[in-house]
Amino acid sequence: MGVVEMGRQVMTAADKRTLALAERRRLATTLAGLSERQWAAPSLCAGWTVREVAGHVAENTRVGLGGFLFGMAGARFDHDEYNRRAAARWARRPAKELVAALDTSRMMLVFRLSPALLLVDNVVHHQDIRRPLGLGTDIPEQVLTAALTAVLTEGAFAADARRVTGTRLVATDIDWRHGEGPVELRGPAEALLMHVMGRAVDPAELRSSR
């Protein structure tokens, strides 16, 4: 996986779970302050509005294993299709209900087993909403460190990590770097995370060199 330098001790599953739930609360605060026009705006998730992203995250707090399997069967076990249907269904609920759904420590079984998944899901989807609305890119350093390290070292994110194979990533705003290779990509940690996760980032935010 290459060199990982975090400037911090390796986090436990409990640490990641704590950060994930804190990010969920931050997301709820953002959603609670949105106007109707902002709820209807496009997000960085292709084809999804802000409301649909919120619906997706809210659904993750409520669906149980049985409901998930039933939904997956209805989507012919296509996880992307399952997510699309669930997000659209939840997006029909009132905004206040979506915000209220995030006021919980509940999580799907897969997130209990791998809290890094929940952490990255919350951070990236929060930014899927904030970035296009111009609501900022500030994220606590500890959260960014944990999320970046997870997407580049944990098997669940292998497809995402392949986007930067052979690239040294260097955060310019926090003490974090990762990888080895002939190319170096430098920029704010949040922009690096969104780039690795396949989101469109302004080219001016990242600087590549050999």
Tab-separated table of N, CA and C in Angstrom, residues 66-155:
chain	number	residue	atom	x	y	z
A	66	GLY	N	-32.725	-7.127	7.457
A	66	GLY	CA	-33.819	-7.685	6.673
A	66	GLY	C	-34.288	-6.737	5.589
A	67	GLY	N	-34.477	-5.470	5.956
A	67	GLY	CA	-34.908	-4.475	4.979
A	67	GLY	C	-33.881	-4.262	3.889
A	68	PHE	N	-32.607	-4.297	4.276
A	68	PHE	CA	-31.542	-4.131	3.291
A	68	PHE	C	-31.551	-5.287	2.286
A	69	LEU	N	-31.641	-6.511	2.784
A	69	LEU	CA	-31.642	-7.672	1.892
A	69	LEU	C	-32.868	-7.673	0.990
A	70	PHE	N	-34.021	-7.286	1.535
A	70	PHE	CA	-35.238	-7.211	0.725
A	70	PHE	C	-35.066	-6.175	-0.384
A	71	GLY	N	-34.519	-5.024	-0.018
A	71	GLY	CA	-34.296	-3.971	-1.003
A	71	GLY	C	-33.289	-4.385	-2.061
A	72	MET	N	-32.234	-5.071	-1.637
A	72	MET	CA	-31.228	-5.541	-2.595
A	72	MET	C	-31.833	-6.546	-3.569
A	73	ALA	N	-32.691	-7.424	-3.069
A	73	ALA	CA	-33.346	-8.394	-3.956
A	73	ALA	C	-34.202	-7.667	-4.986
A	74	GLY	N	-34.924	-6.611	-4.542
A	74	GLY	CA	-35.745	-5.836	-5.458
A	74	GLY	C	-34.928	-5.108	-6.504
A	75	ALA	N	-33.668	-4.801	-6.160
A	75	ALA	CA	-32.764	-4.120	-7.095
A	75	ALA	C	-31.870	-5.118	-7.828
A	76	ARG	N	-32.244	-6.397	-7.752
A	76	ARG	CA	-31.479	-7.468	-8.401
A	76	ARG	C	-30.018	-7.464	-7.950
A	77	PHE	N	-29.850	-7.164	-6.670
A	77	PHE	CA	-28.544	-7.177	-6.010
A	77	PHE	C	-27.526	-6.252	-6.677
A	78	ASP	N	-28.049	-5.192	-7.254
A	78	ASP	CA	-27.223	-4.103	-7.773
A	78	ASP	C	-27.190	-3.029	-6.693
A	79	HIS	N	-26.041	-2.885	-6.006
A	79	HIS	CA	-25.987	-1.985	-4.865
A	79	HIS	C	-26.219	-0.538	-5.263
A	80	ASP	N	-25.722	-0.128	-6.425
A	80	ASP	CA	-25.946	1.247	-6.880
A	80	ASP	C	-27.430	1.512	-7.108
A	81	GLU	N	-28.115	0.526	-7.685
A	81	GLU	CA	-29.551	0.676	-7.925
A	81	GLU	C	-30.310	0.698	-6.603
A	82	TYR	N	-29.882	-0.129	-5.658
A	82	TYR	CA	-30.500	-0.113	-4.329
A	82	TYR	C	-30.374	1.270	-3.713
A	83	ASN	N	-29.166	1.832	-3.759
A	83	ASN	CA	-28.941	3.157	-3.183
A	83	ASN	C	-29.782	4.216	-3.881
A	84	ARG	N	-29.876	4.133	-5.205
A	84	ARG	CA	-30.664	5.114	-5.957
A	84	ARG	C	-32.131	5.059	-5.531
A	85	ARG	N	-32.688	3.859	-5.448
A	85	ARG	CA	-34.096	3.710	-5.072
A	85	ARG	C	-34.338	4.184	-3.646
A	86	ALA	N	-33.458	3.786	-2.735
A	86	ALA	CA	-33.628	4.165	-1.327
A	86	ALA	C	-33.508	5.670	-1.153
A	87	ALA	N	-32.540	6.274	-1.832
A	87	ALA	CA	-32.360	7.726	-1.720
A	87	ALA	C	-33.586	8.458	-2.250
A	88	ALA	N	-34.114	8.004	-3.383
A	88	ALA	CA	-35.295	8.652	-3.964
A	88	ALA	C	-36.513	8.492	-3.054
A	89	ARG	N	-36.645	7.321	-2.448
A	89	ARG	CA	-37.785	7.069	-1.561
A	89	ARG	C	-37.700	7.940	-0.311
A	90	TRP	N	-36.542	8.006	0.292
A	90	TRP	CA	-36.374	8.819	1.494
A	90	TRP	C	-36.434	10.302	1.191
A	91	ALA	N	-36.035	10.691	-0.004
A	91	ALA	CA	-36.052	12.113	-0.365
A	91	ALA	C	-37.463	12.684	-0.417
A	92	ARG	N	-38.460	11.824	-0.478
A	92	ARG	CA	-39.858	12.299	-0.494
A	92	ARG	C	-40.338	12.687	0.906
A	93	ARG	N	-39.556	12.402	1.910
A	93	ARG	CA	-39.936	12.735	3.279
A	93	ARG	C	-39.637	14.213	3.565
A	94	PRO	N	-40.309	14.797	4.548
A	94	PRO	CA	-40.037	16.199	4.899
A	94	PRO	C	-38.600	16.402	5.334
A	95	ALA	N	-38.079	17.585	5.071
A	95	ALA	CA	-36.698	17.894	5.437
A	95	ALA	C	-36.449	17.688	6.929
A	96	LYS	N	-37.388	18.108	7.764
A	96	LYS	CA	-37.204	17.968	9.213
A	96	LYS	C	-37.068	16.502	9.614
A	97	GLU	N	-37.769	15.611	8.907
A	97	GLU	CA	-37.686	14.191	9.218
A	97	GLU	C	-36.309	13.634	8.835
A	98	LEU	N	-35.757	14.104	7.729
A	98	LEU	CA	-34.429	13.656	7.320
A	98	LEU	C	-33.377	14.111	8.324
A	99	VAL	N	-33.492	15.348	8.771
A	99	VAL	CA	-32.550	15.857	9.774
A	99	VAL	C	-32.690	15.065	11.073
A	100	ALA	N	-33.917	14.812	11.497
A	100	ALA	CA	-34.153	14.089	12.746
A	100	ALA	C	-33.606	12.667	12.688
A	101	ALA	N	-33.645	12.065	11.496
A	101	ALA	CA	-33.150	10.696	11.352
A	101	ALA	C	-31.669	10.580	11.662
A	102	LEU	N	-30.939	11.686	11.530
A	102	LEU	CA	-29.502	11.671	11.781
A	102	LEU	C	-29.160	11.850	13.256
A	103	ASP	N	-30.159	12.127	14.077
A	103	ASP	CA	-29.943	12.327	15.506
A	103	ASP	C	-29.987	10.986	16.225
A	104	THR	N	-29.016	10.142	15.926
A	104	THR	CA	-28.982	8.791	16.477
A	104	THR	C	-27.570	8.236	16.364
A	105	SER	N	-27.284	7.233	17.168
A	105	SER	CA	-26.012	6.519	17.051
A	105	SER	C	-26.211	5.189	16.329
A	106	ARG	N	-27.425	4.945	15.848
A	106	ARG	CA	-27.708	3.698	15.128
A	106	ARG	C	-26.934	3.664	13.819
A	107	MET	N	-26.602	2.450	13.374
A	107	MET	CA	-25.931	2.299	12.091
A	107	MET	C	-26.159	0.893	11.554
A	108	MET	N	-26.066	0.754	10.250
A	108	MET	CA	-26.223	-0.544	9.607
A	108	MET	C	-25.140	-1.507	10.096
A	109	LEU	N	-25.419	-2.809	9.967
A	109	LEU	CA	-24.481	-3.827	10.420
A	109	LEU	C	-23.099	-3.651	9.787
A	110	VAL	N	-23.066	-3.378	8.492
A	110	VAL	CA	-21.770	-3.242	7.818
A	110	VAL	C	-20.962	-2.087	8.401
A	111	PHE	N	-21.649	-1.029	8.845
A	111	PHE	CA	-20.939	0.100	9.447
A	111	PHE	C	-20.477	-0.223	10.861
A	112	ARG	N	-21.244	-1.062	11.571
A	112	ARG	CA	-20.795	-1.482	12.901
A	112	ARG	C	-19.540	-2.342	12.790
A	113	LEU	N	-19.483	-3.171	11.750
A	113	LEU	CA	-18.331	-4.038	11.553
A	113	LEU	C	-17.123	-3.271	11.024
A	114	SER	N	-17.379	-2.247	10.223
A	114	SER	CA	-16.297	-1.445	9.641
A	114	SER	C	-16.651	0.033	9.754
A	115	PRO	N	-16.403	0.631	10.905
A	115	PRO	CA	-16.787	2.033	11.105
A	115	PRO	C	-16.076	3.009	10.178
A	116	ALA	N	-14.966	2.605	9.572
A	116	ALA	CA	-14.307	3.481	8.599
A	116	ALA	C	-15.219	3.744	7.413
A	117	LEU	N	-16.041	2.760	7.050
A	117	LEU	CA	-17.001	2.951	5.957
A	117	LEU	C	-17.987	4.059	6.292
A	118	LEU	N	-18.481	4.049	7.529
A	118	LEU	CA	-19.429	5.077	7.952
A	118	LEU	C	-18.757	6.439	8.009
A	119	LEU	N	-17.532	6.466	8.503
A	119	LEU	CA	-16.805	7.728	8.583
A	119	LEU	C	-16.636	8.346	7.205
A	120	VAL	N	-16.132	7.580	6.259
A	120	VAL	CA	-15.904	8.101	4.910
A	120	VAL	C	-17.221	8.468	4.243
A	121	ASP	N	-18.244	7.640	4.428
A	121	ASP	CA	-19.557	7.920	3.841
A	121	ASP	C	-20.090	9.261	4.335
A	122	ASN	N	-19.995	9.501	5.627
A	122	ASN	CA	-20.504	10.754	6.186
A	122	ASN	C	-19.691	11.959	5.732
A	123	VAL	N	-18.369	11.830	5.745
A	123	VAL	CA	-17.517	12.952	5.361
A	123	VAL	C	-17.719	13.310	3.895
A	124	VAL	N	-17.656	12.319	3.030
A	124	VAL	CA	-17.742	12.591	1.585
A	124	VAL	C	-19.123	13.094	1.205
A	125	HIS	N	-20.175	12.481	1.737
A	125	HIS	CA	-21.519	12.955	1.398
A	125	HIS	C	-21.795	14.341	1.980
A	126	HIS	N	-21.209	14.634	3.117
A	126	HIS	CA	-21.346	15.991	3.658
A	126	HIS	C	-20.751	16.996	2.667
A	127	GLN	N	-19.578	16.650	2.140
A	127	GLN	CA	-18.949	17.541	1.170
A	127	GLN	C	-19.654	17.520	-0.185
A	128	ASP	N	-20.296	16.423	-0.523
A	128	ASP	CA	-21.123	16.378	-1.736
A	128	ASP	C	-22.208	17.448	-1.682
A	129	ILE	N	-22.616	17.763	-0.470
A	129	ILE	CA	-23.644	18.789	-0.248
A	129	ILE	C	-23.017	20.170	-0.104
A	130	ARG	N	-21.984	20.276	0.709
A	130	ARG	CA	-21.399	21.593	1.026
A	130	ARG	C	-20.699	22.245	-0.165
A	131	ARG	N	-19.941	21.469	-0.901
A	131	ARG	CA	-19.151	22.062	-1.983
A	131	ARG	C	-20.009	22.787	-3.021
A	132	PRO	N	-20.999	22.147	-3.619
A	132	PRO	CA	-21.771	22.866	-4.644
A	132	PRO	C	-22.591	24.025	-4.085
A	133	LEU	N	-22.877	24.005	-2.787
A	133	LEU	CA	-23.626	25.097	-2.171
A	133	LEU	C	-22.713	26.207	-1.655
A	134	GLY	N	-21.411	26.034	-1.802
A	134	GLY	CA	-20.471	27.044	-1.334
A	134	GLY	C	-20.415	27.169	0.183
A	135	LEU	N	-20.601	26.050	0.884
A	135	LEU	CA	-20.670	26.078	2.346
A	135	LEU	C	-19.351	25.706	3.019
A	136	GLY	N	-18.287	25.662	2.261
A	136	GLY	CA	-16.982	25.475	2.865
A	136	GLY	C	-16.401	24.088	2.717
A	137	THR	N	-15.126	23.990	3.037
A	137	THR	CA	-14.397	22.723	2.953
A	137	THR	C	-13.678	22.410	4.263
A	138	ASP	N	-14.001	23.137	5.313
A	138	ASP	CA	-13.350	22.918	6.599
A	138	ASP	C	-13.880	21.651	7.266
A	139	ILE	N	-12.962	20.798	7.663
A	139	ILE	CA	-13.272	19.542	8.344
A	139	ILE	C	-12.216	19.362	9.432
A	140	PRO	N	-12.591	18.891	10.609
A	140	PRO	CA	-11.587	18.692	11.661
A	140	PRO	C	-10.419	17.831	11.175
A	141	GLU	N	-9.217	18.221	11.554
A	141	GLU	CA	-8.010	17.530	11.083
A	141	GLU	C	-8.032	16.039	11.389
A	142	GLN	N	-8.475	15.690	12.584
A	142	GLN	CA	-8.497	14.278	12.963
A	142	GLN	C	-9.433	13.481	12.053
A	143	VAL	N	-10.534	14.081	11.654
A	143	VAL	CA	-11.487	13.416	10.765
A	143	VAL	C	-10.867	13.227	9.384
A	144	LEU	N	-10.229	14.262	8.864
A	144	LEU	CA	-9.579	14.166	7.559
A	144	LEU	C	-8.477	13.115	7.557
A	145	THR	N	-7.665	13.111	8.591
A	145	THR	CA	-6.585	12.132	8.685
A	145	THR	C	-7.133	10.715	8.661
A	146	ALA	N	-8.155	10.462	9.454
A	146	ALA	CA	-8.741	9.125	9.526
A	146	ALA	C	-9.398	8.727	8.207
A	147	ALA	N	-10.133	9.644	7.584
A	147	ALA	CA	-10.825	9.328	6.341
A	147	ALA	C	-9.844	9.076	5.200
A	148	LEU	N	-8.846	9.946	5.057
A	148	LEU	CA	-7.847	9.763	3.999
A	148	LEU	C	-7.092	8.451	4.176
A	149	THR	N	-6.663	8.178	5.380
A	149	THR	CA	-5.920	6.949	5.626
A	149	THR	C	-6.778	5.725	5.346
A	150	ALA	N	-8.062	5.783	5.705
A	150	ALA	CA	-8.965	4.659	5.460
A	150	ALA	C	-9.115	4.371	3.969
A	151	VAL	N	-9.352	5.402	3.167
A	151	VAL	CA	-9.617	5.160	1.747
A	151	VAL	C	-8.381	4.658	1.009
A	152	LEU	N	-7.210	4.879	1.595
A	152	LEU	CA	-5.978	4.479	0.908
A	152	LEU	C	-5.328	3.233	1.500
A	153	THR	N	-5.886	2.706	2.585
A	153	THR	CA	-5.278	1.523	3.209
A	153	THR	C	-6.261	0.387	3.470
A	154	GLU	N	-7.558	0.650	3.450
A	154	GLU	CA	-8.526	-0.403	3.760
A	154	GLU	C	-9.111	-1.000	2.484
A	155	GLY	N	-9.243	-2.311	2.480
A	155	GLY	CA	-9.655	-3.036	1.288
A	155	GLY	C	-10.982	-2.605	0.702
